[in-house]
Tab-separated table of N, CA and C in Angstrom:
chain	number	residue	atom	x	y	z
A	5	MET	N	8.241	-3.630	20.047
A	5	MET	CA	8.896	-3.013	18.899
A	5	MET	C	9.895	-1.966	19.366
A	6	ALA	N	11.042	-1.979	18.772
A	6	ALA	CA	12.064	-0.963	19.053
A	6	ALA	C	11.998	0.096	17.965
A	7	LYS	N	12.225	1.332	18.357
A	7	LYS	CA	12.252	2.429	17.399
A	7	LYS	C	13.644	3.032	17.391
A	8	ILE	N	14.129	3.294	16.203
A	8	ILE	CA	15.429	3.922	16.014
A	8	ILE	C	15.202	5.253	15.314
A	9	THR	N	15.792	6.304	15.855
A	9	THR	CA	15.750	7.610	15.207
A	9	THR	C	17.170	8.161	15.167
A	10	VAL	N	17.590	8.559	13.972
A	10	VAL	CA	18.904	9.163	13.786
A	10	VAL	C	18.694	10.434	12.972
A	11	GLU	N	19.219	11.551	13.473
A	11	GLU	CA	19.131	12.825	12.765
A	11	GLU	C	20.522	13.385	12.565
A	12	ARG	N	20.747	13.916	11.385
A	12	ARG	CA	22.023	14.550	11.104
A	12	ARG	C	21.779	15.853	10.341
A	13	PRO	N	22.318	16.961	10.851
A	13	PRO	CA	22.241	18.217	10.098
A	13	PRO	C	23.222	18.171	8.933
A	14	HIS	N	22.950	18.969	7.931
A	14	HIS	CA	23.861	19.060	6.785
A	14	HIS	C	23.735	20.441	6.160
A	15	ALA	N	24.685	20.768	5.321
A	15	ALA	CA	24.664	22.042	4.601
A	15	ALA	C	24.743	21.790	3.100
A	16	LEU	N	24.170	20.679	2.662
A	16	LEU	CA	24.282	20.254	1.266
A	16	LEU	C	23.195	20.816	0.367
A	17	GLY	N	22.108	21.259	0.932
A	17	GLY	CA	20.955	21.618	0.123
A	17	GLY	C	20.136	20.366	-0.143
A	18	LEU	N	18.928	20.563	-0.584
A	18	LEU	CA	17.978	19.457	-0.730
A	18	LEU	C	18.400	18.421	-1.759
A	19	GLU	N	18.822	18.859	-2.933
A	19	GLU	CA	19.149	17.909	-4.008
A	19	GLU	C	20.334	17.010	-3.661
A	20	LYS	N	21.417	17.582	-3.175
A	20	LYS	CA	22.578	16.770	-2.800
A	20	LYS	C	22.261	15.870	-1.617
A	21	ALA	N	21.466	16.376	-0.682
A	21	ALA	CA	21.079	15.568	0.474
A	21	ALA	C	20.241	14.362	0.041
A	22	ARG	N	19.398	14.550	-0.965
A	22	ARG	CA	18.610	13.416	-1.494
A	22	ARG	C	19.536	12.335	-2.062
A	23	LYS	N	20.578	12.740	-2.755
A	23	LYS	CA	21.534	11.773	-3.313
A	23	LYS	C	22.248	11.020	-2.202
A	24	LYS	N	22.617	11.732	-1.136
A	24	LYS	CA	23.269	11.086	0.007
A	24	LYS	C	22.305	10.137	0.706
A	25	ALA	N	21.062	10.548	0.824
A	25	ALA	CA	20.046	9.686	1.440
A	25	ALA	C	19.840	8.434	0.593
A	26	GLU	N	19.906	8.578	-0.710
A	26	GLU	CA	19.759	7.417	-1.602
A	26	GLU	C	20.886	6.416	-1.360
A	27	GLN	N	22.105	6.902	-1.143
A	27	GLN	CA	23.225	6.009	-0.829
A	27	GLN	C	22.931	5.224	0.451
A	28	LEU	N	22.435	5.928	1.460
A	28	LEU	CA	22.090	5.283	2.728
A	28	LEU	C	21.011	4.229	2.518
A	29	VAL	N	19.976	4.593	1.798
A	29	VAL	CA	18.854	3.684	1.570
A	29	VAL	C	19.300	2.442	0.802
A	30	GLU	N	20.147	2.625	-0.190
A	30	GLU	CA	20.641	1.476	-0.960
A	30	GLU	C	21.388	0.496	-0.052
A	31	LYS	N	22.243	1.020	0.825
A	31	LYS	CA	23.000	0.144	1.727
A	31	LYS	C	22.090	-0.557	2.718
A	32	LEU	N	21.140	0.179	3.287
A	32	LEU	CA	20.209	-0.439	4.231
A	32	LEU	C	19.339	-1.478	3.534
A	33	SER	N	18.908	-1.167	2.327
A	33	SER	CA	18.064	-2.094	1.575
A	33	SER	C	18.793	-3.397	1.284
A	34	THR	N	20.035	-3.278	0.879
A	34	THR	CA	20.835	-4.457	0.578
A	34	THR	C	21.115	-5.272	1.837
A	35	ARG	N	21.514	-4.589	2.886
A	35	ARG	CA	21.914	-5.284	4.119
A	35	ARG	C	20.749	-5.929	4.861
A	36	TYR	N	19.600	-5.234	4.891
A	36	TYR	CA	18.473	-5.703	5.702
A	36	TYR	C	17.258	-6.141	4.882
A	37	GLY	N	17.403	-6.206	3.574
A	37	GLY	CA	16.311	-6.695	2.726
A	37	GLY	C	15.085	-5.796	2.732
A	38	LEU	N	15.309	-4.486	2.670
A	38	LEU	CA	14.207	-3.531	2.703
A	38	LEU	C	13.867	-3.040	1.302
A	39	ALA	N	12.575	-2.994	1.016
A	39	ALA	CA	12.119	-2.354	-0.208
A	39	ALA	C	12.009	-0.865	0.095
A	40	HIS	N	12.232	-0.028	-0.901
A	40	HIS	CA	12.133	1.409	-0.668
A	40	HIS	C	11.478	2.109	-1.843
A	41	GLU	N	10.808	3.213	-1.511
A	41	GLU	CA	10.112	3.986	-2.534
A	41	GLU	C	10.087	5.454	-2.113
A	42	TRP	N	10.483	6.330	-3.028
A	42	TRP	CA	10.454	7.762	-2.761
A	42	TRP	C	9.028	8.276	-2.864
A	43	ALA	N	8.678	9.178	-1.958
A	43	ALA	CA	7.413	9.910	-2.001
A	43	ALA	C	7.766	11.351	-1.636
A	44	GLY	N	7.995	12.166	-2.645
A	44	GLY	CA	8.469	13.524	-2.399
A	44	GLY	C	9.897	13.484	-1.890
A	45	ASP	N	10.129	14.061	-0.719
A	45	ASP	CA	11.465	14.071	-0.135
A	45	ASP	C	11.595	13.041	0.994
A	46	THR	N	10.744	12.044	0.960
A	46	THR	CA	10.762	10.985	1.969
A	46	THR	C	10.866	9.635	1.275
A	47	VAL	N	11.718	8.769	1.827
A	47	VAL	CA	11.843	7.408	1.316
A	47	VAL	C	11.170	6.477	2.323
A	48	LYS	N	10.177	5.750	1.863
A	48	LYS	CA	9.506	4.768	2.707
A	48	LYS	C	10.279	3.455	2.618
A	49	LEU	N	10.543	2.851	3.771
A	49	LEU	CA	11.264	1.587	3.850
A	49	LEU	C	10.339	0.519	4.423
A	50	GLU	N	10.404	-0.676	3.863
A	50	GLU	CA	9.616	-1.760	4.427
A	50	GLU	C	10.249	-3.090	4.077
A	51	GLY	N	10.280	-3.962	5.055
A	51	GLY	CA	10.839	-5.283	4.847
A	51	GLY	C	10.409	-6.214	5.953
A	52	LYS	N	10.925	-7.401	5.903
A	52	LYS	CA	10.597	-8.391	6.911
A	52	LYS	C	11.233	-7.975	8.233
A	53	GLY	N	10.409	-7.572	9.165
A	53	GLY	CA	10.911	-7.219	10.476
A	53	GLY	C	11.198	-5.761	10.703
A	54	ALA	N	11.112	-4.932	9.661
A	54	ALA	CA	11.419	-3.512	9.838
A	54	ALA	C	10.626	-2.661	8.855
A	55	LYS	N	10.289	-1.460	9.301
A	55	LYS	CA	9.679	-0.479	8.410
A	55	LYS	C	10.058	0.896	8.925
A	56	GLY	N	10.014	1.866	8.048
A	56	GLY	CA	10.365	3.211	8.473
A	56	GLY	C	10.454	4.155	7.306
A	57	GLU	N	11.208	5.239	7.532
A	57	GLU	CA	11.349	6.241	6.486
A	57	GLU	C	12.608	7.059	6.709
A	58	VAL	N	13.071	7.631	5.611
A	58	VAL	CA	14.187	8.574	5.635
A	58	VAL	C	13.635	9.880	5.088
A	59	GLU	N	13.658	10.909	5.928
A	59	GLU	CA	13.147	12.209	5.532
A	59	GLU	C	14.323	13.133	5.212
A	60	VAL	N	14.252	13.770	4.060
A	60	VAL	CA	15.302	14.687	3.638
A	60	VAL	C	14.743	16.101	3.668
A	61	GLU	N	15.397	16.957	4.442
A	61	GLU	CA	15.011	18.361	4.533
A	61	GLU	C	16.180	19.220	4.059
A	62	GLU	N	15.954	20.491	3.926
A	62	GLU	CA	16.966	21.422	3.432
A	62	GLU	C	18.260	21.358	4.249
A	63	ALA	N	18.146	21.141	5.571
A	63	ALA	CA	19.340	21.154	6.422
A	63	ALA	C	19.394	19.970	7.396
A	64	LEU	N	18.584	18.919	7.139
A	64	LEU	CA	18.528	17.788	8.063
A	64	LEU	C	18.101	16.518	7.344
A	65	ILE	N	18.723	15.409	7.719
A	65	ILE	CA	18.259	14.086	7.278
A	65	ILE	C	17.855	13.336	8.542
A	66	ARG	N	16.638	12.783	8.528
A	66	ARG	CA	16.113	12.064	9.679
A	66	ARG	C	15.739	10.640	9.250
A	67	VAL	N	16.224	9.671	10.010
A	67	VAL	CA	15.926	8.261	9.748
A	67	VAL	C	15.100	7.739	10.914
A	68	ASN	N	13.928	7.204	10.624
A	68	ASN	CA	13.067	6.576	11.622
A	68	ASN	C	12.815	5.139	11.193
A	69	ILE	N	13.129	4.198	12.059
A	69	ILE	CA	12.928	2.785	11.744
A	69	ILE	C	12.276	2.099	12.938
A	70	GLU	N	11.258	1.297	12.665
A	70	GLU	CA	10.629	0.468	13.684
A	70	GLU	C	11.017	-0.982	13.410
A	71	LEU	N	11.492	-1.652	14.444
A	71	LEU	CA	11.918	-3.045	14.318
A	71	LEU	C	10.921	-3.957	15.019
A	72	ASN	N	10.691	-5.126	14.443
A	72	ASN	CA	9.812	-6.079	15.106
A	72	ASN	C	10.522	-6.682	16.321
A	73	PHE	N	9.821	-7.546	17.025
A	73	PHE	CA	10.352	-8.122	18.260
A	73	PHE	C	11.685	-8.831	18.041
A	74	ILE	N	11.806	-9.586	16.971
A	74	ILE	CA	13.029	-10.359	16.713
A	74	ILE	C	14.220	-9.422	16.462
A	75	LEU	N	14.032	-8.412	15.627
A	75	LEU	CA	15.127	-7.481	15.319
A	75	LEU	C	15.387	-6.487	16.451
A	76	SER	N	14.440	-6.346	17.360
A	76	SER	CA	14.628	-5.418	18.480
A	76	SER	C	15.887	-5.727	19.270
A	77	ALA	N	16.220	-6.991	19.366
A	77	ALA	CA	17.435	-7.385	20.094
A	77	ALA	C	18.690	-6.826	19.438
A	78	MET	N	18.607	-6.508	18.148
A	78	MET	CA	19.755	-5.982	17.412
A	78	MET	C	19.666	-4.466	17.221
A	79	SER	N	18.757	-3.812	17.913
A	79	SER	CA	18.518	-2.382	17.660
A	79	SER	C	19.768	-1.531	17.862
A	80	GLY	N	20.588	-1.852	18.857
A	80	GLY	CA	21.813	-1.084	19.091
A	80	GLY	C	22.774	-1.161	17.918
A	81	SER	N	22.988	-2.373	17.426
A	81	SER	CA	23.926	-2.526	16.308
A	81	SER	C	23.348	-1.960	15.012
A	82	ILE	N	22.035	-2.054	14.838
A	82	ILE	CA	21.410	-1.490	13.640
A	82	ILE	C	21.503	0.040	13.681
A	83	LYS	N	21.251	0.630	14.854
A	83	LYS	CA	21.361	2.093	14.973
A	83	LYS	C	22.790	2.546	14.699
A	84	THR	N	23.763	1.819	15.233
A	84	THR	CA	25.170	2.149	14.998
A	84	THR	C	25.496	2.087	13.511
A	85	GLU	N	24.976	1.075	12.831
A	85	GLU	CA	25.204	0.923	11.385
A	85	GLU	C	24.576	2.085	10.614
A	86	VAL	N	23.351	2.456	10.972
A	86	VAL	CA	22.685	3.581	10.309
A	86	VAL	C	23.496	4.864	10.506
A	87	GLU	N	23.947	5.113	11.734
A	87	GLU	CA	24.753	6.304	12.013
A	87	GLU	C	26.047	6.300	11.211
A	88	ARG	N	26.718	5.167	11.166
A	88	ARG	CA	27.984	5.049	10.444
A	88	ARG	C	27.799	5.326	8.959
A	89	VAL	N	26.803	4.672	8.360
A	89	VAL	CA	26.580	4.809	6.914
A	89	VAL	C	26.136	6.245	6.586
A	90	LEU	N	25.265	6.815	7.417
A	90	LEU	CA	24.803	8.176	7.157
A	90	LEU	C	25.942	9.178	7.315
A	91	ASP	N	26.731	9.032	8.369
A	91	ASP	CA	27.877	9.932	8.573
A	91	ASP	C	28.858	9.833	7.416
A	92	LYS	N	29.106	8.608	6.942
A	92	LYS	CA	30.022	8.412	5.821
A	92	LYS	C	29.475	9.055	4.538
A	93	ALA	N	28.182	8.873	4.300
A	93	ALA	CA	27.577	9.459	3.098
A	93	ALA	C	27.619	10.984	3.150
A	94	LEU	N	27.370	11.566	4.297
A	94	LEU	CA	27.368	13.029	4.417
A	94	LEU	C	28.774	13.616	4.346
A	95	ALA	N	29.772	12.826	4.742
A	95	ALA	CA	31.149	13.308	4.706
A	95	ALA	C	31.744	13.248	3.304
A	96	ALA	N	31.226	12.383	2.473
A	96	ALA	CA	31.794	12.176	1.128
A	96	ALA	C	31.456	13.310	0.188
C-alpha cells in the first residue's frame, strides 16, 4: 500500500477552509470514485482501491490517502493531482 500525505497551511479560518476542502473532496470523489462523509472537521474518504481523510484545522489542511496495490503504481500522479487541486482551491 502506498500512502500519500499533503499538507498546506492557510490563513482562511476554519469555516472557509472547510469550504475549500469540500471543493477538493468533490473533485477527488468524482475523479477516483470515492464516497465521502464529514465527521466534525474531517472528511472520511473511501472507494475502490483508496481510503483516507481530509483534516481541516484553523491554519492547515492535511490530506492522507492510502492506495491499494493496483493504485500504488499511480501514487505519484495522484499526489500531484491532490496538490494541484488543493493549491487551486486555496488560491481561489
